[in-house]
Amino acid sequence: MRHFDVQIIGGAVLHDGCIAEMKTGEGKTLVSTLAAYLNALTGDGVHVVTVNDYLAQRDAEWMGRVHRFLGLTVGLIQAGMKSDERRANYRCDITYTNNSELGFDYLRDNLSRKKEQLVMRWPRPFHFAIVDEVDSVLIDEGRNPLLISGEDNREAARYPVAAKVADLLMEGAHYTVELKGNNIDLTEDGVSYAEMILGTNDLWDENDPWARFVMNALKAKEFYRRDVQYIIRNGKALIINELTGRVESKRRWSDGIHQAIEAKEGLKIQADSVIVAQITYQSLFKLYPKLSGMTGTAKTEEKEFLKMFKMPVIEVPTNLPNIRVDLPIQAFATLRGKWQYVREEVESMFQLGRPVLVGTTSVESSEYLSDLLKCRNIPHNVLNARPKYAAREAEIIAQAGRKHAITISTNMAGRGTDIILGGNPKMLAKEILEDNIRPFLTHDIPDVETEGESTSHKGLSKIKLGPSSLALLTKAAIMAKYVQKSERNEWSFQKAKSTIAESIEMSNTIGMEKLQERVAEVTEMYPLCDAIALAYITVLTDCEIHCLTEGAEVKALGGLHVIGTSLHESRRIDNQLRGRAGRQGDPGSTRFMVSLQDEMFRKFNLDTEWAVRLISRITNDEDIAIESNAVVKQLLGLQINAEKYYFGIRKSLVEFDEVLEVQRKHVYSLRQVILSGDSESCSEQIFQYMQAVVDEVILGNVDAQKPPKTWNLAKLLDEFISLGGNFLTETFKEIQEEDLQLSVEQILEYASLETDNFSLPNMPVPPNAFRGIRKKISSVKRWFAICVDDSSKKGRYTNTVNLLRKYFGDFLIATYLDVLQESRYHDAYIRGIEREVLLKTLDALWKDHLVNMNKLSSAVNVRSFGHRNPLEEYKIDGCRFFISMLNTTRRLTVESLLHYWSSPMESEEIFNTADG
């Protein structure tokens, strides 16, 4: 393989930190090697991010050969990998991963309690990333934050009750539905009826909060449809990604929605999720100093990429001219008419022999069309989220470009496999091998749930194998039978499948000549893998000839015909489907058929009556197709409005998340200092916390603008003694307000200050714990920080206040150091306790803060009714919450440490209790 000139242009675009828009089939995977190799030379690591595990593995194996040949190391991150494997792969020069694994690794690293548990390249885990299908990751997935959750079972019993209430409530009479914003509002009758059923006086009572459960149950009833947004598998409700059509088994909807769906379907209620860590993909990828991306469809969203990521979209020309024909959109008054025409168009193309790809938006609609085609005896394959289809995705796509092939697929974004006219010879050769050899290795019946149903070959031409291929296949089959009989244990289906896969991989790496040499060296029976590999190479040659011949026939017929069965909420998603036809200069055509009853038009309140009246003027048959410019213009205008609406939502989410992003960066950088720093940095953090807590006590009771006689020194002493507890000597505890008042009056006369072993007159002298150059420097730094502190109130008595802050801060820190020294514990043990207390306290309060911020983001929207800006309100209150959280973190950390070291033997439970 070599790069075409246009691919070199694409590589330069990626290296410049831009988005390269390259059409389907133009070789984006090969383009990524250029920028990845160049940026990996610094040794800081490059991440190539794909949308799923399959593509990450494929690209790492396929393109990894290039990088290894050039002397770089290549890593791969996959679901289910252990920490050691992840760590080793992130240390490679180039690491292939998918977006969710990358995000969760970052979040998990920021929940780790030990430096050894970190898997990414800290302290700089991010250097340069190339994001494949960048529009899907940063825009479409941008609405869904990555969450790591804890469990909370306390409210599980409420969901089934709420589901029954939702069944009894009727739309219109008891509640209204707004499809556009997925909102539900209860009417007064609805509230009264729900309260009567539940036996409560107030649905919104804070002590008995039924409202949230009822509203979630209604949302589950109206907005979440089985086989559209989710499927049921093994007693679980699994999310279907609306963009890729794939099942996302690890994802769950938050805020109780998933539990409401489980209650609606009568499934076991899983525990409520309590957010422990969260981040959006926008915030995650903004952490890269240099970011680039590639996709086939991004130009329509260029403004969004520029505004949010400062990434321009550069259109890279195709290597060969695009000769695809995009036929006019056809509009129908009814769904029945649309599906009838889709079936008729598929049937007419099938009669011609042209391959057809039909794009649908849900499992439900793909299976509805499948039933229509079955009634007409038209052979076809279905590709959707159901396991029996999804497991054979690669095989289905491999033959989607063959003559007479009909494929019905849910959304094609991120499928990763090109549809080659005439078929994919490698996949077809593998299929032939499995069909001919696997039955001799195992008698196990494949599990449809994991292996999928066999793909349909009806209507497709049979691949003719040459004599050498048949001979080698027969020889491999005989050897397989011999091996299976010679081993006492029956082979499993999975073992047989993996043996064939390994043999095929071996043929790719060794080649025909070396295999023949190996076989020639063995006088008797040579290994089964060698026999399968030899058979594969000869069968592949026959398949390549067949596919080239059939591909020429398909091109002559007009190439692949793509049918879209509805407009999406973004033109970009429609263009992804169109891009499947006409790859690499091939002929092809596309046609979109839409109904005025499609969900998008209902959601965005299209004036369907106007459209129906217009159609009725043209024809009396409501099921007939209309290609009227007026109707199509109206539909496309609505699609643009939908794009603007969702852009507004994403923009709002990003603006809200930017508030949390600043806070997250502060907390996570603080965690890394605690986790990865040396013992001195950890101790310094403790000293800063102690000084801050003392400052809070002092500044809460004195005023630099008022004379000392007005200060509340008695309360100051009480709070400090309460904080210090058993740490403080009896002498200090006996100090009276008058003693401190007299001391303050005397220090007003101070002209200069000796910072070493500083003490207030008539007050106990702090322990001489600041011995050694590091501790003295630490003390001077704290004094300097007090003097330049701009956050405290300034006035005539600022210097006196500062001296109080220094004295009480030094006294607490020196007493703490003295107690540690007298404890005779090893330094490593002490630092371990300090680090554990710091992290536990910070994590527990950060978790509570995330919960509060999520509640706040919902609450501020109500304030817009009072003509207040929700974002500004969120910023102000969010900042106040965060400052409060940091103050509480400091105080609790100090109190926990003082409590621990005042009686360390009794405090060992600190390591045995759960977090928080």
Coordinates of C-alpha atoms in Angstrom, one line a residue, residues 38 228 687:
L38 CA 5.3 12.2 12.9
V228 CA -36.1 1.7 19.1
F687 CA 0.3 22.3 56.3

